[in-house]
Coordinates of C-alpha atoms and ligand atoms in Angstrom, one line a residue:
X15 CA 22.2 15.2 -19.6
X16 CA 18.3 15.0 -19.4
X17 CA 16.8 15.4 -22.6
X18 CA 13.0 15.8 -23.0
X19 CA 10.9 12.8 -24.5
X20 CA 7.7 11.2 -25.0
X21 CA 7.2 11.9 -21.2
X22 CA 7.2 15.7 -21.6
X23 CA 4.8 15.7 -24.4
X24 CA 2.3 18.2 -23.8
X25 CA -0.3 16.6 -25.7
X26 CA -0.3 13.9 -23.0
X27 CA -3.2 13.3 -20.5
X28 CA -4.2 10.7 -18.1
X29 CA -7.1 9.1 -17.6
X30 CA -6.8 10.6 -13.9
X31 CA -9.1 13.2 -14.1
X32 CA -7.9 15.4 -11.9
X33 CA -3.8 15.3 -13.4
X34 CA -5.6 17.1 -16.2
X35 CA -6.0 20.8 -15.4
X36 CA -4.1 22.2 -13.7
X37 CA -2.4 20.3 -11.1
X38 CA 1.3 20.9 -9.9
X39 CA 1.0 17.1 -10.6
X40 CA -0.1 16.2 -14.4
X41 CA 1.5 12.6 -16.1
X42 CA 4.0 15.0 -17.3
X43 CA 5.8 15.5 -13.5
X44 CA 5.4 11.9 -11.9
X45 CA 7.5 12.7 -8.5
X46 CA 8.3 9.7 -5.8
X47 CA 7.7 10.2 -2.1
X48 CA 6.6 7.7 1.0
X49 CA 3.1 7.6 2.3
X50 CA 1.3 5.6 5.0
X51 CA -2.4 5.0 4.9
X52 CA -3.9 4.2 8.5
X53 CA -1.8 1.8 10.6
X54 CA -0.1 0.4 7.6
X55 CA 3.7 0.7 7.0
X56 CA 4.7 3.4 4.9
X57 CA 5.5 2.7 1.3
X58 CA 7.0 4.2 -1.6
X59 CA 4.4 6.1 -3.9
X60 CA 3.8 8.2 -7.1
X61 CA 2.1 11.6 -7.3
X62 CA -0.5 11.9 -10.2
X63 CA -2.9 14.7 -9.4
X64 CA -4.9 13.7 -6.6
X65 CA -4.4 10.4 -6.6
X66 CA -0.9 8.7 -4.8
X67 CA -0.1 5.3 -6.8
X68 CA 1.2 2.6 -4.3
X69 CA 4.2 1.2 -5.7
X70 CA 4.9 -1.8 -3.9
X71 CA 1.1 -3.0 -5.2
X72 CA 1.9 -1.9 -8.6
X73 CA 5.2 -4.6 -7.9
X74 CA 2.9 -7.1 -6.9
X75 CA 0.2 -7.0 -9.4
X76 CA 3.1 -7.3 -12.2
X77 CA 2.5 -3.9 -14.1
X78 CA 6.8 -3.2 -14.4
X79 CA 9.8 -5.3 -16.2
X80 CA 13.1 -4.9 -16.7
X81 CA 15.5 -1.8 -15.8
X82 CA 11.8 -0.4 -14.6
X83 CA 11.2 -2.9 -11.8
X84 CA 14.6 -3.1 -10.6
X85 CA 13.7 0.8 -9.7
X86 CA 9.8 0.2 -8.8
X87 CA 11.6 -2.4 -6.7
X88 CA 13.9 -0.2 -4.8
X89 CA 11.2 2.4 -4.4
X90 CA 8.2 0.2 -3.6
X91 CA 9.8 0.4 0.5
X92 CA 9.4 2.9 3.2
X93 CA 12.8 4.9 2.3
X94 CA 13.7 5.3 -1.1
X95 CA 17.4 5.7 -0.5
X96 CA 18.0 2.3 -2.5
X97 CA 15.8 4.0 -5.3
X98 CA 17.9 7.2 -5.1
X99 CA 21.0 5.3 -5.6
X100 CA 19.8 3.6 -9.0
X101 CA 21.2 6.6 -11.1
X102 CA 19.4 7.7 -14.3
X103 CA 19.1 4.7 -16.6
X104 CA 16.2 2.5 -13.6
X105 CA 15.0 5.8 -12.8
X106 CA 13.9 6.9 -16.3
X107 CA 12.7 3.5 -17.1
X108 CA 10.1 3.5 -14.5
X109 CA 9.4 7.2 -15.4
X110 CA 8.5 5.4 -19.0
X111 CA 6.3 2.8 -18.2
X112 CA 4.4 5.2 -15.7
X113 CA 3.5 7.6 -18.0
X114 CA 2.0 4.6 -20.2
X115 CA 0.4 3.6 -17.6
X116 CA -1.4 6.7 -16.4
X117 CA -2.3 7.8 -20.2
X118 CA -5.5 8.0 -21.5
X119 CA -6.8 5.1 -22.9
X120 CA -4.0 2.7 -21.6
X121 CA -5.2 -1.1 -21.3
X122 CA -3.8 -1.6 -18.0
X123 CA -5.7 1.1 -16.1
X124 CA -8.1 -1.6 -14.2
X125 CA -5.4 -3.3 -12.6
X126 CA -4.0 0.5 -12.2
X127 CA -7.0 1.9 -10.6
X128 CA -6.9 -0.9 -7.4
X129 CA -3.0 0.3 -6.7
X130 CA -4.5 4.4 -6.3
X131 CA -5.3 6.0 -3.0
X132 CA -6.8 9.6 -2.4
X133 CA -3.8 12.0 -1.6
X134 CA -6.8 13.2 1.5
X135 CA -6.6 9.7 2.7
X136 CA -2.8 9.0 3.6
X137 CA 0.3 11.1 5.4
X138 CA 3.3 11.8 3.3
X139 CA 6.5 11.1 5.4
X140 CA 10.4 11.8 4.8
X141 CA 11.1 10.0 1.3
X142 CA 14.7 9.0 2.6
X143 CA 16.9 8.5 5.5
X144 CA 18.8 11.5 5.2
X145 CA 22.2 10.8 6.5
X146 CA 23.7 14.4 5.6
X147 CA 22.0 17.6 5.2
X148 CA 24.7 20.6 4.0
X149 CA 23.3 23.9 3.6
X150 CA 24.8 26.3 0.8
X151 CA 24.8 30.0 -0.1
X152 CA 24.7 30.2 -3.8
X153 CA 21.5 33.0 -3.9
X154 CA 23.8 35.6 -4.5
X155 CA 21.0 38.6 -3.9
X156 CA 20.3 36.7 -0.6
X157 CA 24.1 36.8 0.5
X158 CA 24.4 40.7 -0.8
X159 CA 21.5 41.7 1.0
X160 CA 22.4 40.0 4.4
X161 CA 25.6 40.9 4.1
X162 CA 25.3 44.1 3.7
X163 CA 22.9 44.6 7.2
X164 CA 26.2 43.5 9.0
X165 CA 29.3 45.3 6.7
X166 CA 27.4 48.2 4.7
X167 CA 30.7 48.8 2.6
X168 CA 31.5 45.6 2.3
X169 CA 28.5 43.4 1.7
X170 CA 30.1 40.3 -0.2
X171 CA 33.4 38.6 1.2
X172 CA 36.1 38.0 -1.3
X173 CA 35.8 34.5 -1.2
X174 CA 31.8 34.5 -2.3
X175 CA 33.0 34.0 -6.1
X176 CA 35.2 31.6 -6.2
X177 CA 34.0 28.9 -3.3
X178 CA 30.3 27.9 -3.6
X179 CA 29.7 28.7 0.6
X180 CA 27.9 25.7 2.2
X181 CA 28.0 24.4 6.3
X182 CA 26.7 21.1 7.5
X183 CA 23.4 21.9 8.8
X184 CA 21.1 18.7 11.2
X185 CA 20.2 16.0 9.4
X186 CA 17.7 14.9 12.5
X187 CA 15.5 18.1 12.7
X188 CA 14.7 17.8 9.2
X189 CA 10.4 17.1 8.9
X190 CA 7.5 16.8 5.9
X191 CA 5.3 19.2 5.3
X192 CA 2.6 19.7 7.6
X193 CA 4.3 18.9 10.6
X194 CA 4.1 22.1 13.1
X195 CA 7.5 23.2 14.4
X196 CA 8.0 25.0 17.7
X197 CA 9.2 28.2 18.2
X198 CA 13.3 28.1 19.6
X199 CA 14.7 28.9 22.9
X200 CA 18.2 30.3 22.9
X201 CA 20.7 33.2 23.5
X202 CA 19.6 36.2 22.7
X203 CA 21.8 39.7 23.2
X204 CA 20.9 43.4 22.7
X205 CA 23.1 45.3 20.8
X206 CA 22.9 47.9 24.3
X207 CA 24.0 45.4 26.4
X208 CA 27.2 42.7 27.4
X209 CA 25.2 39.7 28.7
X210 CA 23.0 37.4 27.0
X211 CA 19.4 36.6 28.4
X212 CA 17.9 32.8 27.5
X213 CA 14.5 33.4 26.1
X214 CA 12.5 32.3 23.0
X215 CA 13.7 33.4 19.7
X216 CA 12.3 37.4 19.1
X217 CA 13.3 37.2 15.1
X218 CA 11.8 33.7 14.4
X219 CA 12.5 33.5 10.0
X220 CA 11.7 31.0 7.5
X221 CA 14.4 30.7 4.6
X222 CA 13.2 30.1 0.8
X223 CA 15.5 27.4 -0.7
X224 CA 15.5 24.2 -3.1
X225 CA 16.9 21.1 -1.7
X226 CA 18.4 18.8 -3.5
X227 CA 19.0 14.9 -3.1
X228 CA 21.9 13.0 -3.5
X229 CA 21.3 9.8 -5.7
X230 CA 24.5 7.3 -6.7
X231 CA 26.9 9.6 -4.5
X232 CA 31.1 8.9 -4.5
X233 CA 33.4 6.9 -2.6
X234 CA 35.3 8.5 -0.3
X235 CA 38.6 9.7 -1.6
X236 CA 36.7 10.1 -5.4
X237 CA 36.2 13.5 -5.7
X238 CA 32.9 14.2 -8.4
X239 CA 34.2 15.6 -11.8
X240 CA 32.3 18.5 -12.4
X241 CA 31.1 17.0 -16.4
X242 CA 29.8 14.1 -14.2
X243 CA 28.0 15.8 -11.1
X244 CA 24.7 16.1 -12.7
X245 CA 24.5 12.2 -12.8
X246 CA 24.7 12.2 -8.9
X247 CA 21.7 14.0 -8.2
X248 CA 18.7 12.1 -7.8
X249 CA 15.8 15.0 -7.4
X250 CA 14.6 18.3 -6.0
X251 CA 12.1 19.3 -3.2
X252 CA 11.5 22.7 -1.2
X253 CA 13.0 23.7 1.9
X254 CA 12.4 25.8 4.3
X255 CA 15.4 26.4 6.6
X256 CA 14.1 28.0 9.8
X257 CA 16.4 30.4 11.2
X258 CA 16.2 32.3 14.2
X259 CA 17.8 35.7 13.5
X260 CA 18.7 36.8 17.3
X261 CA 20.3 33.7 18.2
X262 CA 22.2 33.3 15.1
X263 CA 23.8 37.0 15.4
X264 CA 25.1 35.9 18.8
X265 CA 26.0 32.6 18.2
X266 CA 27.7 32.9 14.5
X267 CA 31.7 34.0 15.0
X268 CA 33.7 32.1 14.5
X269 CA 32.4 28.9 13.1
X270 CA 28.8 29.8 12.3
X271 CA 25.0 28.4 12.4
X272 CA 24.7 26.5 15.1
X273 CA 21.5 26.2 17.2
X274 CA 19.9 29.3 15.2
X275 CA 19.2 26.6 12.2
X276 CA 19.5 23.3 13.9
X277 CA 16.1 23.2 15.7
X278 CA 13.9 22.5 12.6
X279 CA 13.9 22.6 8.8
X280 CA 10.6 21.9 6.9
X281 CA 10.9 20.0 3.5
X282 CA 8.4 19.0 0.6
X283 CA 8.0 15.4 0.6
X284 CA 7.6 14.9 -3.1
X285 CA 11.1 14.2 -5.1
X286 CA 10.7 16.1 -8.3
X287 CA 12.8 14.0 -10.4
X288 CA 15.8 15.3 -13.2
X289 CA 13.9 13.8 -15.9
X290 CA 10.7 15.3 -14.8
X291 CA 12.5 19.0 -14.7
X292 CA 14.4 18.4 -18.1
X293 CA 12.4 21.3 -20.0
X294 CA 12.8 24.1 -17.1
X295 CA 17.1 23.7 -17.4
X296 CA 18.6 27.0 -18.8
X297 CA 21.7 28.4 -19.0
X298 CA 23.5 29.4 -16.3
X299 CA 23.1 33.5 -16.0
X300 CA 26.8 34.8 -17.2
X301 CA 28.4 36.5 -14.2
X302 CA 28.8 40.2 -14.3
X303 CA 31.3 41.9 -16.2
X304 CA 34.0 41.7 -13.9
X305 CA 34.1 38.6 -12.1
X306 CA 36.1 36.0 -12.0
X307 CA 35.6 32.6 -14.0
X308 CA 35.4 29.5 -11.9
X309 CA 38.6 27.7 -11.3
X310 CA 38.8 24.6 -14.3
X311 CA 37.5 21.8 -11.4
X312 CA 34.2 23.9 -11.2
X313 CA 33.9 24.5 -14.9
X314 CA 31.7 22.5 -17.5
X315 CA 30.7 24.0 -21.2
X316 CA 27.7 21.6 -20.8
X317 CA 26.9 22.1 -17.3
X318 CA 27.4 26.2 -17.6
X319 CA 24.8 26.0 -21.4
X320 CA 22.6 23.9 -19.4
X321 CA 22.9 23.5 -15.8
X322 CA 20.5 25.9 -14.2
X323 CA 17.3 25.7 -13.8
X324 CA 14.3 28.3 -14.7
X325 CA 11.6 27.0 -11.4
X326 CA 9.7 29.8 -9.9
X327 CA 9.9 29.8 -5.7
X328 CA 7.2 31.7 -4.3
X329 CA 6.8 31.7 -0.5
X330 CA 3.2 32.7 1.4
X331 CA 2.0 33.4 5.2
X332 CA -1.3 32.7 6.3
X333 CA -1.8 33.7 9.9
X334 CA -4.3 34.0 12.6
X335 CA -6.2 37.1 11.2
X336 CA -6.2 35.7 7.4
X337 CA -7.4 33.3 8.6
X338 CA -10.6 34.2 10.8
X339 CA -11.1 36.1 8.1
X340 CA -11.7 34.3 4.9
X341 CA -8.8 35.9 3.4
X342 CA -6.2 34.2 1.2
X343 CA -2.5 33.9 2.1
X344 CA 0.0 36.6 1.7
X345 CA 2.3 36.5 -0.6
X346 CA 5.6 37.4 0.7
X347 CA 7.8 37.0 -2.4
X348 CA 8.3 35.5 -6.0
X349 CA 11.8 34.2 -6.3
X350 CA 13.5 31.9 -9.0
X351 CA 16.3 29.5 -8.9
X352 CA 17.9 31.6 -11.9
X353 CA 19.4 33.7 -9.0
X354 CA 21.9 31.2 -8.1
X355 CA 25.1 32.1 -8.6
X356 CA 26.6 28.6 -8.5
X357 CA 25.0 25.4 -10.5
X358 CA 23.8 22.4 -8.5
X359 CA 26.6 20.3 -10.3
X360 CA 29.1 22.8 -8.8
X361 CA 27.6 22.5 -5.1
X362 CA 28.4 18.8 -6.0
X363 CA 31.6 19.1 -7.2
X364 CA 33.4 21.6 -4.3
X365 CA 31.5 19.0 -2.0
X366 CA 33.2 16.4 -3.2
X367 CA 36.8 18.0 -4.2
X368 CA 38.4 17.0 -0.8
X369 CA 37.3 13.9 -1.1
X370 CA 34.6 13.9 0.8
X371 CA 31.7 11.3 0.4
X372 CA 27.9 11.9 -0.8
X373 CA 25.6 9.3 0.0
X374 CA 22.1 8.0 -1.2
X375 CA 19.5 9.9 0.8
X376 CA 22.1 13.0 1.3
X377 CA 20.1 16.2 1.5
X378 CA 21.6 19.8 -0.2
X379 CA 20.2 23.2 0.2
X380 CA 20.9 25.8 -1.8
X381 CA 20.6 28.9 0.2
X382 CA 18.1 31.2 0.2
X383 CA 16.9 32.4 -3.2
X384 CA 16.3 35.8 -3.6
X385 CA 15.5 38.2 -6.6
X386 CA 16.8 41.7 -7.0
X387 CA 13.8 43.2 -5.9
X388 CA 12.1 43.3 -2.8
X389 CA 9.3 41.7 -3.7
X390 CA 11.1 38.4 -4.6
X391 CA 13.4 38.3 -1.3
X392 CA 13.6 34.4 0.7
X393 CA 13.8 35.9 4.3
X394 CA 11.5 37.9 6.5
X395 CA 15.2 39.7 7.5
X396 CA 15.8 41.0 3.8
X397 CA 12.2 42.0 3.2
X398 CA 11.6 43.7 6.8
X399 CA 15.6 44.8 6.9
X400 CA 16.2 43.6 9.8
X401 CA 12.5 44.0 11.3
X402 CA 13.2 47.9 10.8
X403 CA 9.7 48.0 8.2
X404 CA 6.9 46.3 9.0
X405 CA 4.7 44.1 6.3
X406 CA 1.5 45.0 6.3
X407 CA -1.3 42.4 5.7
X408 CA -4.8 42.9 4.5
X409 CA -6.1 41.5 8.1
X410 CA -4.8 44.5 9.6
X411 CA -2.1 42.5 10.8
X412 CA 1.7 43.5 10.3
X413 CA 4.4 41.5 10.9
X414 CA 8.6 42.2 10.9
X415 CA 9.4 38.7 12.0
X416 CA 7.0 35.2 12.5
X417 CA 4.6 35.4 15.1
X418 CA 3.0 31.9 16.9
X419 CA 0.2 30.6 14.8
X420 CA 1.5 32.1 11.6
X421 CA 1.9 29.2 8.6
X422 CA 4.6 29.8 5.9
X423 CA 4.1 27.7 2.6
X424 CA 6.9 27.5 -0.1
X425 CA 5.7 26.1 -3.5
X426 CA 7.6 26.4 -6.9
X427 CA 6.4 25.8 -10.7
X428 CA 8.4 25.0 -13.7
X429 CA 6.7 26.6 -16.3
X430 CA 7.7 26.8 -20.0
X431 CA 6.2 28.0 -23.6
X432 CA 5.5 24.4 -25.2
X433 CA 5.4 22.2 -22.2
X434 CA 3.1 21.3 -19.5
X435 CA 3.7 23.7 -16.1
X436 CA 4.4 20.9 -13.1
X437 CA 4.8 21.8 -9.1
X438 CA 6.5 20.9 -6.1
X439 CA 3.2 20.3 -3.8
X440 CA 3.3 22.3 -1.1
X441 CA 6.0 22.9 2.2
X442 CA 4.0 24.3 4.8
X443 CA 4.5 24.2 8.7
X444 CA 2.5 26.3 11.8
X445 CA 4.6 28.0 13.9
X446 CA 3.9 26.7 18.0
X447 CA 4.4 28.8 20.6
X448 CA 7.8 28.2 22.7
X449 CA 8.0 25.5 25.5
Ligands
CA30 CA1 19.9 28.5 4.7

């Protein structure tokens, strides 16, 4: 799987000053993502605290061999979905000779310095042409506590622990960070009435979840084993999966999300790679006393000892009033990805079981990830239940649902005893008023 090396050591720093203290991006994370700096095309680029390293000049000026610029290569473009589809073995390479580049007292760091730009000066973009975007259910407090708003006895279907739930969401409404996204239109009903009105959305929520993106993929046909599922995944960013709560209640039986998810989802554009997340894997939680095992094609001794991942999800609101008045964002919940109740290797492999094809660039979310508490729930709809409480802000402000002008950010840390803490970067979007 991904073991920890010289990469991870927490003794290393760069000559970077500003990977040093701090960052979510010290030598020790090294995430790939496409930027564009004025009118130029956008390229391929490396995170390093506030510095973005231009790949395609680093492939010019000679720095990478080998297994290492075969991947620079294939990332040096402006879609990485070539680079996604290089596996491990390139991927790690480059990974390698990066971190010797970016470390303290390394002889190359002249002909370094003239491929790094300010991360103020350029705009990050999608990192991939994402051909597929599938949206799972695997937070399993998430899928209790929304559950139980519509079936109070009956909160979790029998299915929920056997089949890891997933539908395919819109690939082409998925945008970077820091783009604004506009408030929905749609169906709404009142529970006191027969007849839809077509209004915008009255119960606007942002979902907390990881994404994850396909690297190699399968051939259609070739389903992933579940022992080998952990080599198809090529990296990590946050996602926000907007949801509009009024629309979806009307719109959901029989087949599901439809337009109450489709309209917008808000990504990080970093890809926080395996390698770089190899110390935060854990255990997978055992299930509780009581439930099932997975069926065999779902079950791995490796993936179940170390197939989850310990990555803190925290997700904030800054909104008018915070912001007139100097105050920070609030913090709407602390969440982890221990609360999934599937691995990513099993989202994988039930994709793939039927036969069905992943391809490079292939975006997976996990669902909502919420804690047991209500301080660490992924949706405005568990924390509010339903918009029944308010949340009160210190700007006087309250909230049950998002208002126009109101900003949610998602961020996430891996953090660990021994090792350096690295982050996501942010995923942050305004909310504009309807059209
Ligand atoms: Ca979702």
């Amino acid at each position: 799987m991904n073991q920890v090396d010289q990469t991870h050591d927490p003794k290393l720093r760069s000559w970077i000053e500003s990977a040093n203290d701090g960052s979510d991006f010290p030598i020790q994370n090294l995430p790939f993502g496409v930027f564009s700096c004025g009118d130029a095309q956008p390229r391929g680029g490396v995170r390093i605290g506030d510095k973005v390293f231009d790949i395609f000049a680093g492939c010019s000026s000679g720095l990478f061999t080998d297994q290492a610029a075969e991947a620079a290569e294939a990332a040096s473009g402006p879609l990485l979905n070539t680079f996604l589809k290089l596996g491990q073995g390139p991927r790690r390479a480059l990974r390698g000779r990066l971190s010797q580049l970016f470390t303290t007292g390394s002889s190359e760091r002249l002909r370094v310095e003239k491929c790094l730009l300010d991360i103020s000066d350029v705009t990050m973009h999608l990192p991939a042409q994402i051909g597929d975007y599938t949206d799972f259910y695997v937070g399993i407090h998430h899928a209790t506590n929304v559950g139980r708003l519509f079936r109070p006895d009956n909160p979790l279907l029998p299915n929920y622990k056997y089949v890891p739930i997933g539908y395919h969401g819109r690939a082409s409404s998925i945008r970077p960070s820091r783009i604004p996204m506009r408030r929905p239109v749609g169906q709404l009903k009142a529970a006191d009435t027969d007849v839809p009105r077509f209004a915008p959305t009255e119960r606007l929520d942002y979902e907390l979840e990881l994404g994850i993106w396909v690297g190699p993929g399968n051939d259609q046909g070739t389903p992933v084993a579940i022992g080998e599922a952990a080599g198809s995944i090529a990296g990590f960013c946050l996602l926000n999966d907007w949801s509009a709560r009024d629309i979806q209640a009307w719109e959901y039986q029989p087949l599901g999300p439809f337009l109450s998810k489709s309209f917008a989802s808000t990504i990080s554009p970093w890809i926080i790679t395996p390698e770089a997340l190899a110390p935060f894997r854990v255990a997978q939680p055992a299930r509780p006393e009581g439930d099932p095992s997975p069926l065999p094609y779902l079950l791995d001794e490796t993936d179940q000892r170390s197939g989850a991942f310990d990555i803190e999800l925290e997700v904030l609101l800054l909104t008018q009033g915070l912001r007139e008045k100097g105050l920070p964002p609030h913090r709407l919940a602390l969440s982890n990805t221990r609360h999934m109740y599937w691995t990513v290797a099993q989202m994988v492999t039930h994709h793939t079981a039927n036969g069905c094809n992943l391809q490079p660039g292939d975006l997976l979310g996990t669902g909502t990830i919420s804690g047991p508490e209500s301080d660490a729930y992924g949706s405005i709809l568990e924390a509010t239940e339903g918009g029944k409480h308010a949340i009160e802000l210190a700007s006087g402000e309250v909230r049950r649902f998002i208002e126009d002008g109101d900003e949610v950010l998602l961020q996430a840390r891996g953090r660990r005893e021994g090792f350096v803490t690295i982050g996501f970067g942010e995923c942050r979007s305004l909310v504009l008023p309807a059209q």
